[in-house]
Structures are given as structure tokens and as C-alpha cells.
């Protein structure tokens, strides 16, 4: 039995590093990449290594995870990069949740490997099940289509790429593969705890929803693919349109405009006569893109407030939005400004 994986983004000659926690998904990823790389025909042709991060959680269990991964890599003759971090310290210092802190520390480790040249790409073992869970979490939180794109198969970083070769592979396929190979894996007991939102979605919500649609996981993964393609289209469209709608500086008496010499951008103005004729979908994205230039993200309701301000007849002339964002409308323009620069 061979596991399906997406090999197109993997380039011959890459230094490819597989992130291996010791769980079923990552163990299967390492075995699959190793087998494909050592195949007599159609080899990946990469320099394969692995990476493991000890999060400073779960005590002896985490130590046993590291020992397991070290033995697996030694058996496969795959070089292993290890980093020890403290998630509890990060939680205290940054005010993040345990999940956020662990994820940020993992990706900081990946960034280090890419920046140092020890890897050109990092492969993570996100599966179709992970994709379905992520899309559902995004839906529950009211995400836009960029959020519904969820886990991307390839993420470009400054110094390399993050690859997800298993995004079309299910967790059941992976476990069947490992059992056939008589390959054990490590179970993280926290994956069964319903303290974490993702675990509640995995163990409580998704099983109920699958009663309505047994193919729900694939349907949610397909939704992510549709959203991702739509967002790629909109990013190109908005990047072409936005410069045509933005007005430089501030209006001055006599019809001119002054340009600030202060460092950093704290405000942006949009020409209403160019914005109003656009269809609603495009107006929404233009407004959100303008806000992003100020490092602000607009919710659906906040975007609707700005749409109303720009309508004919116009809505209120001034609105205060969360995150220190203020909108002011004149006869000619809508001006967005940050009352407080983001930290």
C-alpha cells in the first residue's frame, strides 16, 4: 500500500525537511517521503531531513515522543533537527493560548531552518481531516473567503516554502497504511481532551454533521479549494484596482493635496466617484484592502457600515471602528485613519 501525496511542489534538489511530532500523520509523512526519495524509479531526488520540536509540555510523554522520533530517524538514516522550547513561558510572556503559543514556536523553528539554509522547504503532515476541521472552525468564527481557504497546500516564506503533501489524504488512510507497515506511532493524550476548540469540533461537532452528509470532510476541503482560487482571482483584481481609487495625502484649500512626510502609513483615502459604480463584491474587497494597508482587518458588519457611508444618499459622515480605526466621509472621498498605531 502506498499513500497518496502531492509531489508536484517538491523540486528535485530541494533540501526537504519533514516536521515529525511522532503522531500517526507525521510518521506516515516521513515514511512516505523517504520511500519516494529512495525509490529506484521516479525518485523525489531531494535531500531529506526531519525536524522535531519539544514544546516543554506533557513531561515524560514529550521526552518519549522525542526518543521515538530519534529512533525512527536513525533507522531511516534521516538527519534530525531538534529544538526545545517552553510553551508555558510563551503563554505567560505573550498572552497567547497554549495552541497559539505552540504553533508560533513551531513556525519560528521552521523559519530558522529555512533562513539558515538547512532546508529549502518544510513539509507538514496536515491531512484532509485537518482541512475539514479548519474550514468548519473558520465558518463558526465568521470568516471571509480568504479565511475559508484554510490550510494552503504551499505557503511561500521569505526564505523558503511550507508544503502540505497530505492535504488530500485522510487520517483513516494514514492509519491503515501504518498498520499495514506494522509501524507504531505516538498518541498525544491531549488530542482527546475537549478543552480545546478544535478537539470539540473533531470529536463532538463533526460526527453529528456527518450524519447529514457522510462526505462532509471532502465537501469542506472542496470549499477551501474553491475559496482559495476565488481569493487568488480577487487579489489580482484588487491589486490592479486599488491604486486607481486611492487619493494621496490630505485635501487642502484650493483643491490641492498635501502629502505627509511622517514615517509609516496611518491613513488612506478612497475616491468615492470611482468606488460607487463598482459592484458590491468589489467594493467590499476594495474597502478591506484599504484597511489592510493600515494593518486593520474589517469584519462583515464593519465593512457594511463603510458601504453605507459611501452610498447615495450617503450614510453617516464619521464612524469609529474597533482597533483604533476611524472612517470619515466627505463629498469626494472616504478616509480611513488609525487613531492608534498597531503594536
mmCIF file of C-alpha atoms in Angstrom:
data_model
loop_
_atom_site.group_PDB
_atom_site.id
_atom_site.type_symbol
_atom_site.label_atom_id
_atom_site.label_comp_id
_atom_site.label_asym_id
_atom_site.label_seq_id
_atom_site.Cartn_x
_atom_site.Cartn_y
_atom_site.Cartn_z
ATOM 1 C CA UNK A 1 0.000 0.000 0.000
ATOM 2 C CA UNK A 2 1.254 3.464 -0.924
ATOM 3 C CA UNK A 3 -0.197 6.628 0.494
ATOM 4 C CA UNK A 4 -1.306 9.313 -1.968
ATOM 5 C CA UNK A 5 0.555 12.587 -1.607
ATOM 6 C CA UNK A 6 1.033 15.719 -3.666
ATOM 7 C CA UNK A 7 4.535 15.673 -5.076
ATOM 8 C CA UNK A 8 4.291 18.463 -7.682
ATOM 9 C CA UNK A 9 5.582 21.280 -5.411
ATOM 10 C CA UNK A 10 8.570 19.137 -4.351
ATOM 11 C CA UNK A 11 11.518 20.098 -6.521
ATOM 12 C CA UNK A 12 14.419 17.757 -7.280
ATOM 13 C CA UNK A 13 17.479 19.053 -5.470
ATOM 14 C CA UNK A 14 15.444 20.594 -2.648
ATOM 15 C CA UNK A 15 16.592 20.220 0.924
ATOM 16 C CA UNK A 16 13.245 18.981 2.211
ATOM 17 C CA UNK A 17 12.610 18.787 5.948
ATOM 18 C CA UNK A 18 9.628 16.826 7.294
ATOM 19 C CA UNK A 19 8.104 18.077 10.544
ATOM 20 C CA UNK A 20 7.709 14.953 12.705
ATOM 21 C CA UNK A 21 5.920 15.024 16.045
ATOM 22 C CA UNK A 22 5.729 11.239 16.392
ATOM 23 C CA UNK A 23 1.986 11.142 15.755
ATOM 24 C CA UNK A 24 0.461 8.968 13.041
ATOM 25 C CA UNK A 25 0.218 11.695 10.393
ATOM 26 C CA UNK A 26 3.812 12.896 10.659
ATOM 27 C CA UNK A 27 5.261 9.382 10.947
ATOM 28 C CA UNK A 28 3.410 8.402 7.772
ATOM 29 C CA UNK A 29 4.653 11.560 6.052
ATOM 30 C CA UNK A 30 8.278 10.777 6.848
ATOM 31 C CA UNK A 31 7.926 7.144 5.739
ATOM 32 C CA UNK A 32 6.177 8.184 2.517
ATOM 33 C CA UNK A 33 8.742 10.834 1.601
ATOM 34 C CA UNK A 34 11.614 8.510 2.478
ATOM 35 C CA UNK A 35 10.188 5.691 0.311
ATOM 36 C CA UNK A 36 9.570 8.059 -2.601
ATOM 37 C CA UNK A 37 13.059 9.509 -2.267
ATOM 38 C CA UNK A 38 14.791 6.131 -2.235
ATOM 39 C CA UNK A 39 12.661 4.582 -4.996
ATOM 40 C CA UNK A 40 14.589 3.038 -7.859
ATOM 41 C CA UNK A 41 12.406 4.860 -10.389
ATOM 42 C CA UNK A 42 10.969 8.372 -10.276
ATOM 43 C CA UNK A 43 12.764 9.302 -7.066
ATOM 44 C CA UNK A 44 11.981 12.669 -5.479
ATOM 45 C CA UNK A 45 15.670 13.498 -5.682
ATOM 46 C CA UNK A 46 15.710 15.628 -2.520
ATOM 47 C CA UNK A 47 17.956 15.907 0.495
ATOM 48 C CA UNK A 48 15.548 14.640 3.159
ATOM 49 C CA UNK A 49 15.765 15.551 6.836
ATOM 50 C CA UNK A 50 13.314 15.770 9.739
ATOM 51 C CA UNK A 51 12.523 18.295 12.454
ATOM 52 C CA UNK A 52 11.069 17.742 15.914
ATOM 53 C CA UNK A 53 10.148 20.360 18.493
ATOM 54 C CA UNK A 54 9.877 19.575 22.202
ATOM 55 C CA UNK A 55 7.244 22.005 23.469
ATOM 56 C CA UNK A 56 8.045 21.759 27.167
ATOM 57 C CA UNK A 57 4.609 20.249 27.769
ATOM 58 C CA UNK A 58 3.411 16.769 28.862
ATOM 59 C CA UNK A 59 6.603 15.944 30.798
ATOM 60 C CA UNK A 60 7.831 12.366 30.320
ATOM 61 C CA UNK A 61 5.404 11.793 27.430
ATOM 62 C CA UNK A 62 7.079 14.563 25.423
ATOM 63 C CA UNK A 63 10.501 13.097 26.244
ATOM 64 C CA UNK A 64 9.265 9.730 24.969
ATOM 65 C CA UNK A 65 7.996 11.395 21.767
ATOM 66 C CA UNK A 66 11.462 12.807 21.127
ATOM 67 C CA UNK A 67 13.114 9.433 21.800
ATOM 68 C CA UNK A 68 10.671 7.733 19.417
ATOM 69 C CA UNK A 69 11.382 10.227 16.624
ATOM 70 C CA UNK A 70 15.142 9.952 17.148
ATOM 71 C CA UNK A 71 14.970 6.166 16.825
ATOM 72 C CA UNK A 72 12.764 6.364 13.725
ATOM 73 C CA UNK A 73 15.114 8.808 12.001
ATOM 74 C CA UNK A 74 18.150 6.716 12.957
ATOM 75 C CA UNK A 75 16.523 3.620 11.431
ATOM 76 C CA UNK A 76 15.772 5.505 8.200
ATOM 77 C CA UNK A 77 19.162 7.252 8.229
ATOM 78 C CA UNK A 78 17.416 10.647 8.073
ATOM 79 C CA UNK A 79 19.153 13.628 9.757
ATOM 80 C CA UNK A 80 17.046 15.114 12.576
ATOM 81 C CA UNK A 81 16.860 18.726 13.755
ATOM 82 C CA UNK A 82 15.597 19.124 17.341
ATOM 83 C CA UNK A 83 14.566 22.241 19.241
ATOM 84 C CA UNK A 84 13.488 22.526 22.879
ATOM 85 C CA UNK A 85 11.098 25.374 23.708
ATOM 86 C CA UNK A 86 8.762 26.295 26.566
ATOM 87 C CA UNK A 87 5.154 26.826 25.580
ATOM 88 C CA UNK A 88 4.178 27.794 29.168
ATOM 89 C CA UNK A 89 6.778 30.585 29.115
ATOM 90 C CA UNK A 90 5.463 31.839 25.780
ATOM 91 C CA UNK A 91 1.883 31.808 27.117
ATOM 92 C CA UNK A 92 2.929 33.920 30.100
ATOM 93 C CA UNK A 93 5.043 36.353 28.099
ATOM 94 C CA UNK A 94 2.840 36.808 25.002
ATOM 95 C CA UNK A 95 -0.626 36.250 26.475
ATOM 96 C CA UNK A 96 -1.364 33.616 23.828
ATOM 97 C CA UNK A 97 -3.394 30.453 24.260
ATOM 98 C CA UNK A 98 -1.493 27.191 24.571
ATOM 99 C CA UNK A 99 -2.447 26.266 20.990
ATOM 100 C CA UNK A 100 -1.336 29.650 19.613
ATOM 101 C CA UNK A 101 1.940 29.603 21.523
ATOM 102 C CA UNK A 102 2.795 26.069 20.381
ATOM 103 C CA UNK A 103 2.004 26.887 16.761
ATOM 104 C CA UNK A 104 4.004 30.139 16.784
ATOM 105 C CA UNK A 105 7.010 28.419 18.321
ATOM 106 C CA UNK A 106 6.827 25.610 15.741
ATOM 107 C CA UNK A 107 6.772 28.022 12.829
ATOM 108 C CA UNK A 108 9.565 30.097 14.343
ATOM 109 C CA UNK A 109 11.617 26.883 14.327
ATOM 110 C CA UNK A 110 10.698 26.285 10.692
ATOM 111 C CA UNK A 111 11.698 29.859 9.818
ATOM 112 C CA UNK A 112 15.082 29.275 11.455
ATOM 113 C CA UNK A 113 15.681 26.115 9.431
ATOM 114 C CA UNK A 114 14.745 27.882 6.201
ATOM 115 C CA UNK A 115 16.739 31.032 6.937
ATOM 116 C CA UNK A 116 19.845 29.039 7.897
ATOM 117 C CA UNK A 117 19.778 27.139 4.609
ATOM 118 C CA UNK A 118 19.369 23.784 6.353
ATOM 119 C CA UNK A 119 16.091 23.418 4.453
ATOM 120 C CA UNK A 120 14.558 24.891 1.297
ATOM 121 C CA UNK A 121 11.095 23.602 2.191
ATOM 122 C CA UNK A 122 9.340 22.245 5.275
ATOM 123 C CA UNK A 123 6.734 19.518 4.802
ATOM 124 C CA UNK A 124 3.985 19.303 7.423
ATOM 125 C CA UNK A 125 1.534 16.424 7.785
ATOM 126 C CA UNK A 126 -1.767 18.322 7.623
ATOM 127 C CA UNK A 127 -4.441 15.974 6.270
ATOM 128 C CA UNK A 128 -7.814 16.294 4.583
ATOM 129 C CA UNK A 129 -9.355 15.818 8.041
ATOM 130 C CA UNK A 130 -7.348 18.783 9.346
ATOM 131 C CA UNK A 131 -8.528 20.833 6.387
ATOM 132 C CA UNK A 132 -12.185 19.984 7.064
ATOM 133 C CA UNK A 133 -11.826 20.876 10.746
ATOM 134 C CA UNK A 134 -10.137 24.162 9.902
ATOM 135 C CA UNK A 135 -12.802 25.204 7.377
ATOM 136 C CA UNK A 136 -15.540 24.443 9.894
ATOM 137 C CA UNK A 137 -13.735 26.433 12.591
ATOM 138 C CA UNK A 138 -13.420 29.353 10.181
ATOM 139 C CA UNK A 139 -17.135 29.142 9.360
ATOM 140 C CA UNK A 140 -18.022 29.183 13.037
ATOM 141 C CA UNK A 141 -15.909 32.309 13.510
ATOM 142 C CA UNK A 142 -17.491 34.149 10.585
ATOM 143 C CA UNK A 143 -14.509 34.102 8.239
ATOM 144 C CA UNK A 144 -14.436 35.693 4.789
ATOM 145 C CA UNK A 145 -13.456 33.657 1.769
ATOM 146 C CA UNK A 146 -9.759 34.249 2.453
ATOM 147 C CA UNK A 147 -10.270 32.520 5.807
ATOM 148 C CA UNK A 148 -12.281 29.713 4.249
ATOM 149 C CA UNK A 149 -9.261 28.930 2.072
ATOM 150 C CA UNK A 150 -7.997 27.468 5.360
ATOM 151 C CA UNK A 151 -4.786 25.408 5.080
ATOM 152 C CA UNK A 152 -2.875 26.217 1.894
ATOM 153 C CA UNK A 153 -1.018 23.390 0.129
ATOM 154 C CA UNK A 154 2.001 25.647 -0.459
ATOM 155 C CA UNK A 155 2.956 28.718 1.571
ATOM 156 C CA UNK A 156 5.780 30.916 0.333
ATOM 157 C CA UNK A 157 8.033 32.323 3.065
ATOM 158 C CA UNK A 158 10.847 34.850 2.780
ATOM 159 C CA UNK A 159 13.494 32.148 2.703
ATOM 160 C CA UNK A 160 11.639 29.022 1.579
ATOM 161 C CA UNK A 161 8.289 27.224 1.454
ATOM 162 C CA UNK A 162 5.921 25.288 3.671
ATOM 163 C CA UNK A 163 4.427 22.249 1.877
ATOM 164 C CA UNK A 164 1.389 20.157 2.863
ATOM 165 C CA UNK A 165 1.626 16.979 0.711
ATOM 166 C CA UNK A 166 -1.139 15.141 2.644
ATOM 167 C CA UNK A 167 -3.979 17.653 2.228
ATOM 168 C CA UNK A 168 -5.870 15.179 0.022
ATOM 169 C CA UNK A 169 -5.048 12.202 2.248
ATOM 170 C CA UNK A 170 -7.403 11.138 5.034
ATOM 171 C CA UNK A 171 -6.486 10.181 8.568
ATOM 172 C CA UNK A 172 -8.099 6.750 8.085
ATOM 173 C CA UNK A 173 -5.881 6.099 5.041
ATOM 174 C CA UNK A 174 -2.825 7.040 7.094
ATOM 175 C CA UNK A 175 -3.654 4.751 9.999
ATOM 176 C CA UNK A 176 -4.426 1.860 7.629
ATOM 177 C CA UNK A 177 -1.050 2.418 5.944
ATOM 178 C CA UNK A 178 0.833 2.398 9.252
ATOM 179 C CA UNK A 179 -0.907 -0.763 10.447
ATOM 180 C CA UNK A 180 -0.055 -2.493 7.182
ATOM 181 C CA UNK A 181 3.567 -1.445 7.669
ATOM 182 C CA UNK A 182 3.469 -2.596 11.346
ATOM 183 C CA UNK A 183 4.707 0.885 12.143
ATOM 184 C CA UNK A 184 3.772 2.199 15.599
ATOM 185 C CA UNK A 185 3.224 5.867 16.352
ATOM 186 C CA UNK A 186 2.837 8.070 19.396
ATOM 187 C CA UNK A 187 -0.562 9.156 20.693
ATOM 188 C CA UNK A 188 -0.852 12.602 22.260
ATOM 189 C CA UNK A 189 -3.409 12.279 25.051
ATOM 190 C CA UNK A 190 -4.323 15.956 24.739
ATOM 191 C CA UNK A 191 -5.820 15.248 21.288
ATOM 192 C CA UNK A 192 -8.732 13.555 23.038
ATOM 193 C CA UNK A 193 -9.341 16.395 25.504
ATOM 194 C CA UNK A 194 -12.349 18.575 24.720
ATOM 195 C CA UNK A 195 -10.773 21.552 26.466
ATOM 196 C CA UNK A 196 -9.534 22.771 23.081
ATOM 197 C CA UNK A 197 -11.973 24.109 20.480
ATOM 198 C CA UNK A 198 -10.507 22.077 17.625
ATOM 199 C CA UNK A 199 -10.890 18.872 19.628
ATOM 200 C CA UNK A 200 -14.537 19.666 20.339
ATOM 201 C CA UNK A 201 -15.117 20.197 16.631
ATOM 202 C CA UNK A 202 -13.290 16.926 15.838
ATOM 203 C CA UNK A 203 -14.916 14.713 18.458
ATOM 204 C CA UNK A 204 -18.320 16.315 19.011
ATOM 205 C CA UNK A 205 -19.469 18.519 16.126
ATOM 206 C CA UNK A 206 -18.147 16.769 13.019
ATOM 207 C CA UNK A 207 -19.569 13.332 13.923
ATOM 208 C CA UNK A 208 -23.035 14.887 14.195
ATOM 209 C CA UNK A 209 -22.690 16.772 10.895
ATOM 210 C CA UNK A 210 -21.509 13.617 9.121
ATOM 211 C CA UNK A 211 -24.919 12.101 9.871
ATOM 212 C CA UNK A 212 -26.343 14.689 7.442
ATOM 213 C CA UNK A 213 -23.551 14.251 4.889
ATOM 214 C CA UNK A 214 -21.132 11.302 5.150
ATOM 215 C CA UNK A 215 -18.916 13.062 2.608
ATOM 216 C CA UNK A 216 -18.727 16.239 4.674
ATOM 217 C CA UNK A 217 -14.947 16.236 5.092
ATOM 218 C CA UNK A 218 -14.396 16.150 1.332
ATOM 219 C CA UNK A 219 -17.096 18.800 0.819
ATOM 220 C CA UNK A 220 -15.403 21.128 3.310
ATOM 221 C CA UNK A 221 -11.993 20.520 1.727
ATOM 222 C CA UNK A 222 -13.509 21.302 -1.678
ATOM 223 C CA UNK A 223 -14.920 24.532 -0.254
ATOM 224 C CA UNK A 224 -11.416 25.501 0.850
ATOM 225 C CA UNK A 225 -10.100 24.865 -2.665
ATOM 226 C CA UNK A 226 -12.877 26.964 -4.213
ATOM 227 C CA UNK A 227 -12.270 29.789 -1.741
ATOM 228 C CA UNK A 228 -8.525 29.686 -2.386
ATOM 229 C CA UNK A 229 -8.991 30.018 -6.156
ATOM 230 C CA UNK A 230 -11.511 32.840 -5.684
ATOM 231 C CA UNK A 231 -9.104 34.698 -3.408
ATOM 232 C CA UNK A 232 -6.272 34.371 -5.918
ATOM 233 C CA UNK A 233 -8.577 35.955 -8.505
ATOM 234 C CA UNK A 234 -9.630 38.767 -6.161
ATOM 235 C CA UNK A 235 -6.087 39.523 -5.061
ATOM 236 C CA UNK A 236 -5.094 40.123 -8.679
ATOM 237 C CA UNK A 237 -8.218 42.194 -9.360
ATOM 238 C CA UNK A 238 -7.921 44.349 -6.243
ATOM 239 C CA UNK A 239 -4.184 44.927 -6.711
ATOM 240 C CA UNK A 240 -4.988 46.416 -10.137
ATOM 241 C CA UNK A 241 -7.990 48.466 -8.995
ATOM 242 C CA UNK A 242 -6.875 49.817 -5.633
ATOM 243 C CA UNK A 243 -4.164 52.215 -6.897
ATOM 244 C CA UNK A 244 -6.763 53.778 -9.237
ATOM 245 C CA UNK A 245 -9.097 54.573 -6.335
ATOM 246 C CA UNK A 246 -6.644 55.773 -3.692
ATOM 247 C CA UNK A 247 -6.050 59.507 -3.225
ATOM 248 C CA UNK A 248 -2.643 60.685 -1.987
ATOM 249 C CA UNK A 249 -2.265 62.871 1.103
ATOM 250 C CA UNK A 250 -4.964 65.133 2.528
ATOM 251 C CA UNK A 251 -7.187 67.654 0.718
ATOM 252 C CA UNK A 252 -6.142 71.306 1.097
ATOM 253 C CA UNK A 253 -7.861 74.582 0.369
ATOM 254 C CA UNK A 254 -7.788 75.377 -3.303
ATOM 255 C CA UNK A 255 -8.261 71.765 -4.390
ATOM 256 C CA UNK A 256 -4.721 70.504 -3.863
ATOM 257 C CA UNK A 257 -3.496 67.695 -1.641
ATOM 258 C CA UNK A 258 -0.731 67.632 0.935
ATOM 259 C CA UNK A 259 1.497 64.609 1.368
ATOM 260 C CA UNK A 260 2.696 63.657 4.843
ATOM 261 C CA UNK A 261 6.414 63.062 5.358
ATOM 262 C CA UNK A 262 5.869 61.151 8.609
ATOM 263 C CA UNK A 263 7.193 57.573 8.520
ATOM 264 C CA UNK A 264 4.620 54.802 8.219
ATOM 265 C CA UNK A 265 1.125 54.962 6.791
ATOM 266 C CA UNK A 266 -1.592 55.975 9.248
ATOM 267 C CA UNK A 267 -4.380 56.918 6.833
ATOM 268 C CA UNK A 268 -5.682 56.211 3.366
ATOM 269 C CA UNK A 269 -8.359 57.869 1.215
ATOM 270 C CA UNK A 270 -10.621 56.360 -1.468
ATOM 271 C CA UNK A 271 -12.236 58.377 -4.259
ATOM 272 C CA UNK A 272 -15.993 57.892 -3.957
ATOM 273 C CA UNK A 273 -16.860 58.610 -7.595
ATOM 274 C CA UNK A 274 -14.681 55.662 -8.621
ATOM 275 C CA UNK A 275 -15.805 53.390 -5.792
ATOM 276 C CA UNK A 276 -19.593 53.776 -6.094
ATOM 277 C CA UNK A 277 -20.033 52.348 -9.640
ATOM 278 C CA UNK A 278 -18.294 49.102 -8.687
ATOM 279 C CA UNK A 279 -20.360 46.013 -7.863
ATOM 280 C CA UNK A 280 -20.894 45.187 -4.200
ATOM 281 C CA UNK A 281 -18.394 42.318 -4.082
ATOM 282 C CA UNK A 282 -15.631 44.533 -5.480
ATOM 283 C CA UNK A 283 -16.485 47.440 -3.165
ATOM 284 C CA UNK A 284 -16.236 45.151 -0.167
ATOM 285 C CA UNK A 285 -12.814 43.919 -1.194
ATOM 286 C CA UNK A 286 -11.517 47.397 -2.012
ATOM 287 C CA UNK A 287 -12.520 48.647 1.435
ATOM 288 C CA UNK A 288 -10.974 45.659 3.165
ATOM 289 C CA UNK A 289 -7.765 46.036 1.144
ATOM 290 C CA UNK A 290 -7.577 49.731 2.055
ATOM 291 C CA UNK A 291 -7.971 48.866 5.744
ATOM 292 C CA UNK A 292 -5.225 46.237 5.466
ATOM 293 C CA UNK A 293 -2.836 48.968 4.361
ATOM 294 C CA UNK A 294 -3.345 50.335 7.883
ATOM 295 C CA UNK A 295 -2.848 46.852 9.373
ATOM 296 C CA UNK A 296 -6.546 46.599 10.210
ATOM 297 C CA UNK A 297 -8.973 43.788 9.391
ATOM 298 C CA UNK A 298 -12.639 44.611 8.838
ATOM 299 C CA UNK A 299 -15.482 42.325 9.879
ATOM 300 C CA UNK A 300 -18.569 41.842 7.731
ATOM 301 C CA UNK A 301 -20.560 44.364 9.796
ATOM 302 C CA UNK A 302 -17.754 46.937 9.784
ATOM 303 C CA UNK A 303 -17.455 46.644 6.015
ATOM 304 C CA UNK A 304 -21.242 47.060 5.715
ATOM 305 C CA UNK A 305 -21.003 50.286 7.746
ATOM 306 C CA UNK A 306 -18.441 51.682 5.322
ATOM 307 C CA UNK A 307 -20.528 50.607 2.326
ATOM 308 C CA UNK A 308 -23.478 52.534 3.811
ATOM 309 C CA UNK A 309 -21.325 55.613 4.355
ATOM 310 C CA UNK A 310 -20.378 55.626 0.667
ATOM 311 C CA UNK A 311 -23.891 55.053 -0.676
ATOM 312 C CA UNK A 312 -26.154 57.555 -2.434
ATOM 313 C CA UNK A 313 -27.729 59.154 -0.449
ATOM 314 C CA UNK A 314 -24.751 58.839 1.870
ATOM 315 C CA UNK A 315 -24.786 57.470 5.400
ATOM 316 C CA UNK A 316 -23.032 58.992 8.441
ATOM 317 C CA UNK A 317 -20.047 61.247 7.827
ATOM 318 C CA UNK A 318 -17.926 59.696 10.564
ATOM 319 C CA UNK A 319 -17.720 56.249 12.167
ATOM 320 C CA UNK A 320 -15.386 54.891 14.836
ATOM 321 C CA UNK A 321 -14.476 51.243 14.274
ATOM 322 C CA UNK A 322 -12.668 48.793 16.578
ATOM 323 C CA UNK A 323 -8.874 48.548 16.671
ATOM 324 C CA UNK A 324 -8.442 52.319 16.600
ATOM 325 C CA UNK A 325 -9.781 52.699 13.060
ATOM 326 C CA UNK A 326 -11.819 55.784 12.118
ATOM 327 C CA UNK A 327 -13.732 56.461 8.885
ATOM 328 C CA UNK A 328 -14.607 59.959 7.685
ATOM 329 C CA UNK A 329 -16.574 60.788 4.543
ATOM 330 C CA UNK A 330 -16.557 63.999 2.572
ATOM 331 C CA UNK A 331 -18.201 64.818 -0.761
ATOM 332 C CA UNK A 332 -15.256 63.391 -2.643
ATOM 333 C CA UNK A 333 -13.600 60.724 -0.518
ATOM 334 C CA UNK A 334 -13.739 58.173 2.263
ATOM 335 C CA UNK A 335 -10.780 58.496 4.606
ATOM 336 C CA UNK A 336 -9.648 55.708 6.895
ATOM 337 C CA UNK A 337 -7.174 56.524 9.659
ATOM 338 C CA UNK A 338 -5.560 54.780 12.580
ATOM 339 C CA UNK A 339 -6.103 56.597 15.851
ATOM 340 C CA UNK A 340 -3.571 54.285 17.458
ATOM 341 C CA UNK A 341 -0.804 52.535 15.589
ATOM 342 C CA UNK A 342 -0.872 48.723 15.937
ATOM 343 C CA UNK A 343 1.699 47.300 18.306
#
